[in-house]
mmCIF file of C-alpha atoms in Angstrom:
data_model
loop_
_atom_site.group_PDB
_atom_site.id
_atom_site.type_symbol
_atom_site.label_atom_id
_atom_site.label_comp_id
_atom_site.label_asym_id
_atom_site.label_seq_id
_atom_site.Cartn_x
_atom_site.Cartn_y
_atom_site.Cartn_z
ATOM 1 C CA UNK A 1 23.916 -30.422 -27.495
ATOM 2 C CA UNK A 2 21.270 -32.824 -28.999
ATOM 3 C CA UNK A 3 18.780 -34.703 -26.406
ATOM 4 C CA UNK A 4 19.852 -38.566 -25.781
ATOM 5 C CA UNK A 5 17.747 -40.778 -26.585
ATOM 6 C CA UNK A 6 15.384 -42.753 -24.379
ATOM 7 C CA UNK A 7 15.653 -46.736 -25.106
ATOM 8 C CA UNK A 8 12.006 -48.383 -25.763
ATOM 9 C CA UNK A 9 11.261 -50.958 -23.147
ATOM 10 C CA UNK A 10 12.019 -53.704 -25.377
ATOM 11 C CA UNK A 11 15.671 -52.293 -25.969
ATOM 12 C CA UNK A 12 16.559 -52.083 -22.432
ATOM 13 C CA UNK A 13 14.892 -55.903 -21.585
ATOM 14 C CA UNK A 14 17.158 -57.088 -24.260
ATOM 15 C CA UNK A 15 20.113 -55.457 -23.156
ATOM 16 C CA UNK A 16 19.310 -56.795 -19.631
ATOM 17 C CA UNK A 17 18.686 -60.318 -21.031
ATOM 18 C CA UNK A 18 22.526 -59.973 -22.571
ATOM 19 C CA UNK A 19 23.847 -59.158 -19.565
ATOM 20 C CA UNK A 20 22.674 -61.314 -17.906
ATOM 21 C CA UNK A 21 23.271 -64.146 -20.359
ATOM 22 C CA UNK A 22 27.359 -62.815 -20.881
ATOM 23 C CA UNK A 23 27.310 -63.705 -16.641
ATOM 24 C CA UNK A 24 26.010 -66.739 -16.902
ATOM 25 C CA UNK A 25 28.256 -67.426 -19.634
ATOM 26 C CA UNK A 26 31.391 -66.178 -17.577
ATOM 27 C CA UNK A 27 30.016 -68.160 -14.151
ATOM 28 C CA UNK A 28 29.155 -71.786 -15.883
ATOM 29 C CA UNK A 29 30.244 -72.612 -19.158
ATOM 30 C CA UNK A 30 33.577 -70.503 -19.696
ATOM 31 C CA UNK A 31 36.393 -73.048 -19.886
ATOM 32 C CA UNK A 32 37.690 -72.298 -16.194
ATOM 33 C CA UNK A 33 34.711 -70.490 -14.681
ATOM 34 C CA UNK A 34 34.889 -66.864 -13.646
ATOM 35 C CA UNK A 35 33.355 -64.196 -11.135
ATOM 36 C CA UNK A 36 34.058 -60.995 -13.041
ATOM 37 C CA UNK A 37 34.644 -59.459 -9.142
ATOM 38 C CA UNK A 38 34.186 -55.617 -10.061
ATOM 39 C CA UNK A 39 30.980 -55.314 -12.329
ATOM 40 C CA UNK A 40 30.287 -51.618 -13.260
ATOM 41 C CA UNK A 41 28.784 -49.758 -15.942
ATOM 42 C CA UNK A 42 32.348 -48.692 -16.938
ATOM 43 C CA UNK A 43 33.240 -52.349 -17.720
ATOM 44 C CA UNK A 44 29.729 -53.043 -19.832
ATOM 45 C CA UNK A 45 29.697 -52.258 -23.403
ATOM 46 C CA UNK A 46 27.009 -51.417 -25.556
ATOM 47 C CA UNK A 47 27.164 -52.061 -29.052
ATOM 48 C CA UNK A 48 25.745 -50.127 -32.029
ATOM 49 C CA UNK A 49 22.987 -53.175 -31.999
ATOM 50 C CA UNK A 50 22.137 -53.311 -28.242
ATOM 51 C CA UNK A 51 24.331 -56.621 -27.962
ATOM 52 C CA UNK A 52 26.447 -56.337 -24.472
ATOM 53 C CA UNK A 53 29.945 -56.796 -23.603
ATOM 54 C CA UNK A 54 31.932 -56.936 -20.537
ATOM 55 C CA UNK A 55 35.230 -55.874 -20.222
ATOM 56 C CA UNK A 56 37.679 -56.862 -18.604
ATOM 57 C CA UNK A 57 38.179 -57.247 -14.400
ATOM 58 C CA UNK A 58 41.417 -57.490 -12.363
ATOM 59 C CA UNK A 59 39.628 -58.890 -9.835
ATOM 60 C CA UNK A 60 37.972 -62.049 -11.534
ATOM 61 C CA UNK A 61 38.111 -65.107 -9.243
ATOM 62 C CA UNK A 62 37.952 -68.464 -10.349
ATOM 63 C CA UNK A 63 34.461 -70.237 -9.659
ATOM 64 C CA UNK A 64 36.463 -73.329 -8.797
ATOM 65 C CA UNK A 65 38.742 -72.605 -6.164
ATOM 66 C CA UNK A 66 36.188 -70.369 -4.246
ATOM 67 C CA UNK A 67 35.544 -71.593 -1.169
ATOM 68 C CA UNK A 68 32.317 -70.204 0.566
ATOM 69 C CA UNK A 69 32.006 -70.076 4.284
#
């Protein structure tokens, strides 16, 4: 079984920055805003180019009819 490879710094800072960019995406600027509710690694992609996506969540709420006590 061959060895995985380790991801340079700079790899795993982008992929961070993606993430993180793909939430703030989802929490202010989607059309109806959304809280994915059940982030894991099973629902983040990788692809071939280090570019993230997030799958999908049953559990999403909407930003807009939260109501924080």
């Amino acid at each position: 079984r061959d060895k995985a490879k380790i991801l340079e710094y700079e790899d795993r800072m982008y992929m961070t920055k993606q993430l993180i960019l793909a939430l703030l995406y989802l929490h202010l600027f989607y059309q109806e805003p959304i809280i994915h509710g059940h982030l894991i690694s099973t629902n983040i992609y990788v692809e071939e180019n280090f570019e993230i996506k997030i799958g999908e969540s049953k559990s999403r709420l909407n930003v807009e009819n939260l109501e924080l006590s």
